[in-house]
Short mmCIF file of C-alpha atoms in Angstrom, two decimals:
data_model
loop_
_atom_site.label_atom_id
_atom_site.label_comp_id
_atom_site.label_asym_id
_atom_site.label_seq_id
_atom_site.Cartn_x
_atom_site.Cartn_y
_atom_site.Cartn_z
CA UNK A 17 19.12 33.79 30.24
CA UNK A 18 17.36 30.46 30.73
CA UNK A 19 17.85 27.54 28.35
CA UNK A 20 14.24 27.89 27.15
CA UNK A 21 14.78 31.58 26.32
CA UNK A 22 17.97 30.69 24.45
CA UNK A 23 16.16 28.08 22.37
CA UNK A 24 13.32 30.49 21.56
CA UNK A 25 15.77 33.11 20.32
CA UNK A 26 17.69 30.55 18.28
CA UNK A 27 14.47 29.35 16.66
CA UNK A 28 13.62 32.93 15.81
CA UNK A 29 17.12 33.45 14.43
CA UNK A 30 16.78 30.57 11.93
CA UNK A 31 13.27 31.73 10.91
CA UNK A 32 11.56 28.74 12.47
CA UNK A 33 9.08 31.23 13.95
CA UNK A 34 7.04 33.12 11.37
CA UNK A 35 4.36 35.80 11.70
CA UNK A 36 1.61 36.47 9.13
CA UNK A 37 -1.53 34.50 8.25
CA UNK A 38 -1.15 30.72 8.10
CA UNK A 39 -3.61 27.84 7.73
CA UNK A 40 -2.98 25.10 10.29
CA UNK A 41 -3.66 21.35 10.02
CA UNK A 42 -6.77 21.88 12.11
CA UNK A 43 -8.14 24.21 9.40
CA UNK A 44 -7.99 27.46 11.38
CA UNK A 45 -5.83 30.44 10.40
CA UNK A 46 -3.11 31.62 12.76
CA UNK A 47 -0.98 34.81 12.90
CA UNK A 48 1.99 32.71 14.04
CA UNK A 49 3.51 29.63 12.46
CA UNK A 50 6.22 27.40 13.87
CA UNK A 51 8.30 25.47 11.34
CA UNK A 52 10.62 23.17 13.28
CA UNK A 53 11.51 21.22 10.13
CA UNK A 54 14.38 23.66 9.76
CA UNK A 55 16.22 22.32 12.81
CA UNK A 56 17.52 19.31 10.85
CA UNK A 57 19.95 21.74 9.21
CA UNK A 58 21.26 22.89 12.62
CA UNK A 59 22.66 19.80 14.39
CA UNK A 60 23.76 21.67 17.50
CA UNK A 61 20.33 23.22 17.95
CA UNK A 62 18.65 19.86 17.27
CA UNK A 63 20.72 18.27 20.03
CA UNK A 64 19.92 21.11 22.44
CA UNK A 65 16.20 20.76 21.74
CA UNK A 66 16.16 16.98 22.15
CA UNK A 67 18.02 17.17 25.46
CA UNK A 68 15.86 20.04 26.73
CA UNK A 69 12.67 18.21 25.75
CA UNK A 70 13.80 15.15 27.65
CA UNK A 71 14.74 17.19 30.73
CA UNK A 72 11.26 18.76 30.74
CA UNK A 73 9.77 15.41 31.72
CA UNK A 74 8.95 14.86 35.40
CA UNK A 75 11.34 12.47 37.18
CA UNK A 76 10.39 8.81 36.91
CA UNK A 77 8.23 9.31 33.81
CA UNK A 78 7.85 5.69 32.62
CA UNK A 79 8.97 4.76 29.10
CA UNK A 80 11.33 2.31 27.43
CA UNK A 81 10.59 3.24 23.80
CA UNK A 82 10.36 6.54 21.94
CA UNK A 83 8.38 7.32 18.79
CA UNK A 84 8.40 10.62 16.93
CA UNK A 85 5.28 11.90 15.21
CA UNK A 86 6.09 12.00 11.49
CA UNK A 87 7.70 13.87 10.04
CA UNK A 88 9.08 16.89 11.90
CA UNK A 89 9.52 15.12 15.24
CA UNK A 90 11.42 12.16 13.76
CA UNK A 91 14.86 13.80 14.04
CA UNK A 92 14.08 14.92 17.60
CA UNK A 93 13.08 11.38 18.58
CA UNK A 94 16.13 9.98 16.79
CA UNK A 95 18.40 12.36 18.68
CA UNK A 96 16.81 11.35 21.99
CA UNK A 97 17.24 7.67 21.12
CA UNK A 98 20.90 8.08 20.17
CA UNK A 99 21.63 10.23 23.21
CA UNK A 100 19.98 7.86 25.70
CA UNK A 101 20.26 4.45 23.96
CA UNK A 102 16.49 4.08 24.36
CA UNK A 103 15.08 2.11 21.38
CA UNK A 104 13.00 4.03 18.87
CA UNK A 105 9.95 3.04 16.85
CA UNK A 106 8.83 4.73 13.66
CA UNK A 107 5.24 5.27 12.53
CA UNK A 108 4.62 5.35 8.82
CA UNK A 109 2.44 8.30 7.89
CA UNK A 110 1.48 6.52 4.69
CA UNK A 111 1.31 2.75 5.07
CA UNK A 112 2.81 1.18 1.96
CA UNK A 113 0.94 -1.43 -0.03
CA UNK A 114 4.00 -3.57 -0.54
CA UNK A 115 6.65 -5.18 1.63
CA UNK A 116 5.48 -5.79 5.21
CA UNK A 117 2.83 -3.03 4.95
CA UNK A 118 3.35 -2.19 8.65
CA UNK A 119 2.20 1.05 10.22
CA UNK A 120 4.80 0.79 13.01
CA UNK A 121 8.41 -0.12 12.24
CA UNK A 122 10.92 -1.36 14.81
CA UNK A 123 11.36 -4.00 17.49
CA UNK A 124 9.03 -4.02 20.47
CA UNK A 125 7.25 -6.29 22.96
CA UNK A 126 3.69 -6.30 24.16
CA UNK A 127 3.34 -4.17 27.29
CA UNK A 128 6.27 -1.83 26.66
CA UNK A 129 5.73 1.89 27.27
CA UNK A 130 6.38 4.37 24.47
CA UNK A 131 6.99 8.09 24.87
CA UNK A 132 5.51 9.99 21.93
CA UNK A 133 7.65 12.92 20.79
CA UNK A 134 6.14 15.85 18.86
CA UNK A 135 7.39 19.25 17.72
CA UNK A 136 4.24 21.19 18.62
CA UNK A 137 0.69 20.44 19.67
CA UNK A 138 -2.44 22.34 18.66
CA UNK A 139 -5.49 20.07 18.91
CA UNK A 140 -3.58 16.91 19.87
CA UNK A 141 -4.72 15.11 16.72
CA UNK A 142 -1.24 14.24 15.44
CA UNK A 143 -0.19 12.74 18.78
CA UNK A 144 -3.36 10.62 18.83
CA UNK A 145 -2.70 9.49 15.25
CA UNK A 146 0.61 8.08 16.45
CA UNK A 147 -0.62 6.73 19.78
CA UNK A 148 -3.53 4.80 18.23
CA UNK A 149 -1.50 2.31 16.11
CA UNK A 150 1.02 1.92 18.94
CA UNK A 151 -1.74 1.00 21.37
CA UNK A 152 -3.26 -1.34 18.79
CA UNK A 153 -0.01 -3.35 18.97
CA UNK A 154 -0.20 -3.66 22.75
CA UNK A 155 2.25 -0.83 23.41
CA UNK A 156 1.27 1.50 26.25
CA UNK A 157 1.25 5.25 25.60
CA UNK A 158 0.85 7.35 28.75
CA UNK A 159 3.00 10.41 28.06
CA UNK A 160 3.83 12.72 25.18
CA UNK A 161 6.51 15.37 25.13
CA UNK A 162 6.45 18.40 22.85
CA UNK A 163 8.68 21.36 22.13
CA UNK A 164 5.83 23.88 21.93
CA UNK A 165 2.29 23.73 23.26
CA UNK A 166 0.11 26.10 21.23
CA UNK A 167 -2.39 26.13 24.13
CA UNK A 168 -5.39 25.42 21.93
CA UNK A 169 -6.94 22.42 23.63
CA UNK A 170 -4.36 19.78 22.80
CA UNK A 171 -3.35 19.18 26.40
CA UNK A 172 -6.96 18.65 27.48
CA UNK A 173 -7.78 16.40 24.51
CA UNK A 174 -4.78 14.19 25.18
CA UNK A 175 -5.61 14.03 28.88
CA UNK A 176 -9.09 12.78 27.93
CA UNK A 177 -7.38 10.02 25.96
CA UNK A 178 -5.09 8.97 28.81
CA UNK A 179 -1.98 10.84 27.67
CA UNK A 180 -0.15 13.40 29.80
CA UNK A 181 1.38 16.22 27.76
CA UNK A 182 4.72 17.74 28.76
CA UNK A 183 5.89 20.86 26.91
CA UNK A 184 9.26 22.58 26.83
CA UNK A 185 7.42 25.91 26.57
CA UNK A 186 4.07 27.33 25.45
CA UNK A 187 3.25 29.69 22.63
CA UNK A 188 2.58 32.39 25.21
CA UNK A 189 6.08 31.83 26.65
CA UNK A 190 7.56 32.18 23.18
CA UNK A 191 5.67 35.39 22.35
CA UNK A 192 6.61 36.99 25.67
CA UNK A 193 10.30 36.18 25.27
CA UNK A 194 10.41 37.51 21.70
CA UNK A 195 8.61 40.68 22.78
CA UNK A 196 10.89 41.16 25.78
CA UNK A 197 14.00 40.73 23.63
CA UNK A 198 12.79 43.23 21.04
CA UNK A 199 12.14 40.61 18.35
CA UNK A 200 8.39 41.21 18.13
CA UNK A 201 6.33 44.36 17.74
CA UNK A 202 3.61 45.09 20.27
CA UNK A 203 0.86 45.00 17.64
CA UNK A 204 1.77 41.44 16.61
CA UNK A 205 2.01 40.37 20.26
CA UNK A 206 -1.54 41.65 20.84
CA UNK A 207 -2.76 39.92 17.67
CA UNK A 208 -1.26 36.58 18.69
CA UNK A 209 -2.55 36.77 22.25
CA UNK A 210 -6.04 37.64 20.99
CA UNK A 211 -5.88 34.69 18.61
CA UNK A 212 -4.97 32.35 21.47
CA UNK A 213 -7.79 33.71 23.60
CA UNK A 214 -10.33 33.21 20.80
CA UNK A 215 -9.12 29.73 19.88
CA UNK A 216 -8.62 27.98 23.17
CA UNK A 217 -10.16 24.75 21.92
CA UNK A 218 -9.46 23.36 18.46
CA UNK A 219 -11.65 20.37 17.63
CA UNK A 220 -9.83 17.16 16.80
CA UNK A 221 -11.00 15.89 13.40
CA UNK A 222 -12.54 12.44 13.58
CA UNK A 223 -10.53 9.77 11.83
CA UNK A 224 -12.55 7.01 10.20
CA UNK A 225 -10.49 3.84 10.15
CA UNK A 226 -10.86 1.50 7.21
CA UNK A 227 -12.09 -1.88 8.43
CA UNK A 228 -10.75 -4.99 6.74
CA UNK A 229 -13.61 -7.24 5.64
CA UNK A 230 -13.23 -11.01 5.66
CA UNK A 231 -13.05 -12.27 2.08
CA UNK A 232 -15.21 -15.01 0.64
CA UNK A 233 -13.36 -18.25 -0.01
CA UNK A 234 -12.78 -19.56 -3.52
CA UNK A 235 -15.24 -22.41 -2.94
CA UNK A 236 -18.07 -19.96 -2.21
CA UNK A 237 -17.03 -17.72 -5.09
CA UNK A 238 -17.07 -20.62 -7.54
CA UNK A 239 -20.82 -20.85 -6.96
CA UNK A 240 -21.20 -17.22 -8.03
CA UNK A 241 -19.28 -17.57 -11.28
CA UNK A 242 -21.44 -17.44 -14.42
CA UNK A 243 -18.70 -18.62 -16.76
CA UNK A 244 -17.65 -22.31 -16.75
CA UNK A 245 -13.93 -21.50 -17.03
CA UNK A 246 -14.12 -19.01 -14.19
CA UNK A 247 -15.90 -21.61 -12.08
CA UNK A 248 -13.34 -24.26 -12.97
CA UNK A 249 -10.42 -21.98 -12.09
CA UNK A 250 -11.85 -21.38 -8.61
CA UNK A 251 -12.32 -25.14 -8.19
CA UNK A 252 -8.78 -25.91 -9.35
CA UNK A 253 -7.38 -23.41 -6.86
CA UNK A 254 -9.31 -25.03 -4.02
CA UNK A 255 -8.37 -28.58 -4.98
CA UNK A 256 -4.65 -27.85 -5.47
CA UNK A 257 -4.44 -25.21 -2.72
CA UNK A 258 -2.72 -23.02 -5.27
CA UNK A 259 -3.28 -19.47 -6.46
CA UNK A 260 -0.03 -19.43 -8.39
CA UNK A 261 0.17 -18.64 -12.10
CA UNK A 262 3.45 -19.23 -13.91
CA UNK A 263 4.31 -16.61 -16.52
CA UNK A 264 6.15 -18.97 -18.86
CA UNK A 265 7.97 -16.27 -20.82
CA UNK A 266 10.74 -18.50 -22.16
CA UNK A 267 12.54 -18.42 -25.48
CA UNK A 268 11.27 -21.58 -27.15
CA UNK A 269 8.27 -23.88 -27.22
CA UNK A 270 10.47 -26.75 -26.06
CA UNK A 271 11.50 -24.78 -22.97
CA UNK A 272 7.90 -23.87 -22.25
CA UNK A 273 6.73 -27.48 -22.35
CA UNK A 274 9.67 -28.48 -20.15
CA UNK A 275 8.96 -25.83 -17.49
CA UNK A 276 5.25 -26.73 -17.57
CA UNK A 277 6.14 -30.34 -16.69
CA UNK A 278 8.40 -29.21 -13.85
CA UNK A 279 6.02 -26.79 -12.12
CA UNK A 280 2.67 -28.24 -13.22
CA UNK A 281 1.88 -29.74 -9.80
CA UNK A 282 2.26 -26.34 -8.09
CA UNK A 283 0.26 -24.03 -10.34
CA UNK A 284 -3.41 -23.34 -11.03
CA UNK A 285 -2.70 -21.41 -14.23
CA UNK A 286 0.05 -21.19 -16.84
CA UNK A 287 0.44 -17.97 -18.81
CA UNK A 288 1.93 -18.06 -22.29
CA UNK A 289 3.12 -15.58 -24.92
CA UNK A 290 2.85 -17.91 -27.87
CA UNK A 291 3.91 -15.28 -30.41
CA UNK A 292 7.46 -15.13 -28.99
CA UNK A 293 8.18 -18.81 -29.65
CA UNK A 294 10.35 -19.21 -32.79
CA UNK A 295 9.87 -23.01 -32.85
CA UNK A 296 6.08 -22.93 -32.59
CA UNK A 297 4.39 -25.79 -34.46
CA UNK A 298 0.69 -26.57 -34.95
CA UNK A 299 0.85 -29.38 -32.39
CA UNK A 300 2.17 -27.09 -29.63
CA UNK A 301 -1.31 -26.42 -28.30
CA UNK A 302 -2.24 -30.09 -28.00
CA UNK A 303 1.06 -30.90 -26.26
CA UNK A 304 0.55 -28.12 -23.71
CA UNK A 305 -3.09 -29.10 -23.30
CA UNK A 306 -2.01 -32.64 -22.40
CA UNK A 307 0.34 -31.37 -19.69
CA UNK A 308 -2.38 -29.07 -18.34
CA UNK A 309 -4.83 -31.96 -18.12
CA UNK A 310 -2.18 -34.16 -16.48
CA UNK A 311 -1.48 -31.67 -13.68
CA UNK A 312 -4.92 -30.02 -13.53
CA UNK A 313 -4.08 -26.42 -14.40
CA UNK A 314 -5.62 -23.98 -16.89
CA UNK A 315 -3.88 -22.27 -19.81
CA UNK A 316 -3.93 -18.50 -20.17
CA UNK A 317 -2.64 -17.02 -23.42
CA UNK A 318 -1.53 -13.48 -22.63
CA UNK A 319 -2.45 -12.20 -26.07
CA UNK A 320 -3.66 -8.76 -24.90
CA UNK A 321 -6.12 -8.32 -27.75
CA UNK A 322 -6.68 -4.63 -28.49
CA UNK A 323 -8.20 -4.29 -31.95
CA UNK A 324 -11.81 -3.90 -33.12
CA UNK A 325 -14.26 -6.77 -32.66
CA UNK A 326 -14.07 -8.24 -36.17
CA UNK A 327 -10.27 -8.31 -36.19
CA UNK A 328 -9.87 -9.90 -32.77
CA UNK A 329 -12.38 -12.58 -33.73
CA UNK A 330 -10.07 -13.68 -36.53
CA UNK A 331 -6.93 -13.33 -34.37
CA UNK A 332 -8.52 -15.49 -31.69
CA UNK A 333 -9.80 -18.28 -33.88
CA UNK A 334 -7.47 -18.31 -36.84
CA UNK A 335 -3.91 -17.56 -37.88
CA UNK A 336 -1.05 -19.93 -37.24
CA UNK A 337 -1.62 -20.02 -33.46
CA UNK A 338 -5.32 -20.94 -33.34
CA UNK A 339 -5.48 -19.76 -29.72
CA UNK A 340 -9.14 -20.64 -29.30
CA UNK A 341 -8.36 -24.34 -29.72
CA UNK A 342 -6.06 -24.71 -26.71
CA UNK A 343 -6.21 -21.67 -24.39
CA UNK A 344 -8.81 -21.69 -21.62
CA UNK A 345 -8.38 -17.98 -21.01
CA UNK A 346 -7.25 -14.95 -23.00
CA UNK A 347 -7.11 -11.29 -22.10
CA UNK A 348 -7.88 -7.98 -23.75
CA UNK A 349 -7.41 -4.24 -23.43
CA UNK A 350 -10.61 -2.20 -23.52
CA UNK A 351 -9.04 0.70 -25.41
CA UNK A 352 -11.22 -0.08 -28.45
CA UNK A 353 -14.40 -0.21 -26.37
CA UNK A 354 -16.82 -3.02 -25.43
CA UNK A 355 -16.94 -4.26 -29.05
CA UNK A 356 -13.72 -6.16 -28.42
CA UNK A 357 -15.49 -8.27 -25.79
CA UNK A 358 -18.38 -8.90 -28.16
CA UNK A 359 -15.95 -10.13 -30.83
CA UNK A 360 -14.04 -12.49 -28.55
CA UNK A 361 -17.23 -13.67 -26.88
CA UNK A 362 -18.73 -14.62 -30.23
CA UNK A 363 -16.16 -17.40 -30.61
CA UNK A 364 -15.07 -18.03 -27.02
CA UNK A 365 -18.34 -18.40 -25.14
CA UNK A 366 -19.67 -21.36 -27.23
CA UNK A 367 -16.41 -23.16 -26.40
CA UNK A 368 -16.70 -22.39 -22.69
CA UNK A 369 -13.66 -20.10 -22.69
CA UNK A 370 -13.11 -17.12 -20.39
CA UNK A 371 -11.76 -13.58 -20.74
CA UNK A 372 -9.70 -11.40 -18.41
CA UNK A 373 -9.79 -7.63 -18.91
CA UNK A 374 -6.66 -5.57 -18.36
CA UNK A 375 -7.91 -3.15 -15.71
CA UNK A 376 -4.43 -2.22 -14.48
CA UNK A 377 -0.83 -2.96 -15.43
CA UNK A 378 2.31 -3.44 -13.34
CA UNK A 379 4.70 -1.42 -15.50
CA UNK A 380 5.81 1.99 -14.26
CA UNK A 381 4.08 4.93 -15.95
CA UNK A 382 1.28 2.92 -17.56
CA UNK A 383 -2.02 4.64 -18.38
CA UNK A 384 -4.46 1.95 -17.20
CA UNK A 385 -5.63 3.91 -14.16
CA UNK A 386 -8.65 5.79 -12.82
CA UNK A 387 -11.50 6.06 -15.31
CA UNK A 388 -9.92 3.39 -17.51
CA UNK A 389 -10.04 0.88 -14.66
CA UNK A 390 -13.62 1.87 -13.82
CA UNK A 391 -14.64 1.36 -17.45
CA UNK A 392 -13.12 -2.13 -17.41
CA UNK A 393 -15.20 -3.05 -14.36
CA UNK A 394 -18.37 -1.75 -16.02
CA UNK A 395 -17.75 -3.75 -19.19
CA UNK A 396 -17.02 -6.87 -17.12
CA UNK A 397 -20.32 -6.55 -15.28
CA UNK A 398 -22.16 -6.24 -18.59
CA UNK A 399 -20.45 -9.39 -19.94
CA UNK A 400 -20.13 -11.50 -16.79
CA UNK A 401 -21.08 -14.65 -18.71
CA UNK A 402 -17.75 -14.42 -20.57
CA UNK A 403 -15.50 -12.07 -18.57
CA UNK A 404 -14.12 -14.00 -15.58
CA UNK A 405 -12.07 -11.22 -14.01
CA UNK A 406 -9.19 -8.81 -14.36
CA UNK A 407 -5.49 -8.36 -14.68
CA UNK A 408 -5.04 -5.91 -11.84
CA UNK A 409 -2.44 -4.40 -9.54
CA UNK A 410 -4.30 -3.03 -6.53
CA UNK A 411 -8.01 -3.91 -6.73
CA UNK A 412 -8.49 -3.10 -3.04
CA UNK A 413 -7.98 0.57 -3.94
CA UNK A 414 -10.69 0.68 -6.61
CA UNK A 415 -13.77 2.79 -5.90
CA UNK A 416 -16.44 0.57 -4.41
CA UNK A 417 -13.94 -2.21 -3.66
CA UNK A 418 -14.20 -5.08 -3.27
CA UNK A 419 -15.79 -5.66 -6.67
CA UNK A 420 -18.11 -8.55 -7.55
CA UNK A 421 -16.57 -11.66 -5.91
CA UNK A 422 -17.46 -13.73 -8.95
CA UNK A 423 -14.58 -11.98 -10.73
CA UNK A 424 -11.02 -13.26 -10.33
CA UNK A 425 -8.19 -10.80 -9.78
CA UNK A 426 -4.77 -11.82 -11.14
CA UNK A 427 -1.71 -9.69 -10.48
CA UNK A 428 1.61 -9.82 -12.35
CA UNK A 429 4.98 -8.56 -11.17
CA UNK A 430 5.25 -10.77 -8.08
CA UNK A 431 8.53 -11.75 -6.46
CA UNK A 432 9.52 -12.78 -2.96
CA UNK A 433 11.35 -9.46 -2.60
CA UNK A 434 10.00 -6.09 -3.70
CA UNK A 435 11.68 -3.89 -6.29
CA UNK A 436 11.75 -3.58 -10.06
CA UNK A 437 13.79 -4.13 -13.18
CA UNK A 438 15.38 -1.74 -15.65
CA UNK A 439 12.44 -2.08 -18.06
CA UNK A 440 9.87 -0.58 -15.71
CA UNK A 441 8.39 -3.77 -14.24
CA UNK A 442 7.48 -3.26 -10.58
CA UNK A 443 7.58 -6.28 -8.23
CA UNK A 444 5.59 -6.98 -5.08
CA UNK A 445 5.53 -9.87 -2.62
CA UNK A 446 2.85 -12.59 -2.61
CA UNK A 447 1.51 -11.43 0.78
CA UNK A 448 1.21 -7.78 -0.20
CA UNK A 449 -0.51 -8.65 -3.48
CA UNK A 450 -3.06 -11.05 -1.96
CA UNK A 451 -3.65 -9.78 1.57
CA UNK A 452 -3.13 -6.04 1.20
CA UNK A 453 -4.02 -5.37 -2.43
CA UNK A 454 -6.98 -7.73 -2.61
CA UNK A 455 -5.86 -9.91 -5.51
CA UNK A 456 -6.52 -13.64 -5.89
CA UNK A 457 -3.80 -15.01 -8.16
CA UNK A 458 -0.10 -14.19 -8.11
CA UNK A 459 1.58 -14.22 -11.52
CA UNK A 460 5.26 -15.12 -11.21
CA UNK A 461 7.72 -15.31 -14.08
CA UNK A 462 11.45 -14.78 -13.74
CA UNK A 463 11.45 -15.60 -10.03
CA UNK A 464 10.63 -19.21 -10.96
CA UNK A 465 11.99 -19.57 -14.50
CA UNK A 466 15.47 -18.32 -13.60
CA UNK A 467 15.69 -20.44 -10.44
CA UNK A 468 18.14 -23.32 -10.23
CA UNK A 469 15.25 -25.54 -9.12
CA UNK A 470 12.05 -24.13 -10.62
CA UNK A 471 9.79 -26.77 -9.05
CA UNK A 472 11.09 -26.09 -5.54
CA UNK A 473 10.80 -22.31 -5.92
CA UNK A 474 7.31 -22.65 -7.44
CA UNK A 475 6.28 -24.65 -4.39
CA UNK A 476 7.50 -21.86 -2.10
CA UNK A 477 5.57 -19.28 -4.10
CA UNK A 478 2.48 -21.49 -3.97
CA UNK A 479 2.72 -21.83 -0.19
CA UNK A 480 3.23 -18.10 0.32
CA UNK A 481 0.37 -17.20 -1.99
CA UNK A 482 -1.98 -19.68 -0.37
CA UNK A 483 -1.03 -18.58 3.14
CA UNK A 484 -1.85 -14.98 2.20
CA UNK A 485 -5.20 -16.13 0.76
CA UNK A 486 -6.08 -17.98 3.97
CA UNK A 487 -5.14 -14.93 6.02
CA UNK A 488 -7.42 -12.79 3.85
CA UNK A 489 -10.31 -15.16 4.53
CA UNK A 490 -9.94 -15.13 8.33
#
């Protein structure tokens, strides 16, 4: 018995070969289905397959990297890499919108040659989906090796794209072995062979790649802003080369004023939660206003208004905090409808203030998604003389993105390393928030406040945020 026959029988033994009626990735229905995901539970068989796949390559096949098509071929490629000490790369099937946001992980050099490893090939689409990002990085892909060739046009399609396909065995080989060894009835053999004859060419679905569009700079966007505070914020960001907002969530007013003095030169915006300050006094606003004027930053009171229009009007203008007197910007939920904007606008617009709408939130499990976000955008467009933008998490993912460039996107939950805390806050890096998610301002709290040298750390955040902004504009 040959090694290929042995592998076919072992795959049948572990039920990796199934007969029935199965829908394939290509959209067609097949009487045979191969599920090689099961081999991860059979280490000995996995090792046999990886070694056999490698030995099926013609001598002198050039490659110095291997990359498995996710996900089923990853363990096969890993086994080959471990067995041969040939470095492996990994393609992300879903590119994350945080961290490095890379589609290819691993260490490589321009001009290296990568062997693509796959479990089975039908149309060749999955191999091309892996070869394309590799080639985009300057890595050559000339050969692909597969356990099973379903003989449905994949070999020809890959050849047309400059990739030679090498298979351990074909679907016909598999069916014949199983029939010869009494593992398959004649009727099913006939059905499978007829299927192969009728489906010799499976069309590769066209993949439309999303093109990144160069973003308008803040200077150009300032000219589009209808609200004076929105315009000023753009101008401050340009002048200070800063898109950093400090979330000054400290325990006392004295601490807040102290941290504002320390990081004032690095920020474009300072976010407060005035109602958590036990030592608040009526002159707090004027003291903070003086520091803001000294270092040229704006003040954003994170009040998150959520009541009906009449109530929020009184909350904004009156009470002990008198937010309207000292805060350039406030924000609001839209849960109560557009009337909340009307109420805040009644008092804020004559004073030249601006409003941010909470379109998304950074806490895990929040409900500000989908239709809620879309409604926030609609309300903003209808009140663009007062609404200057949004508190958002991933505006690049919104339907119709990017939205009106006159609107500013500010994103909380930013740290230099990704992760979260035990209260549900999710953190992302400055680069991922600005470059990948399409935001404008990074809102940083504990990463600066808890630092031994807040001013130094704020400067690093400012530089990272601004670098990401420049990258987005080029």
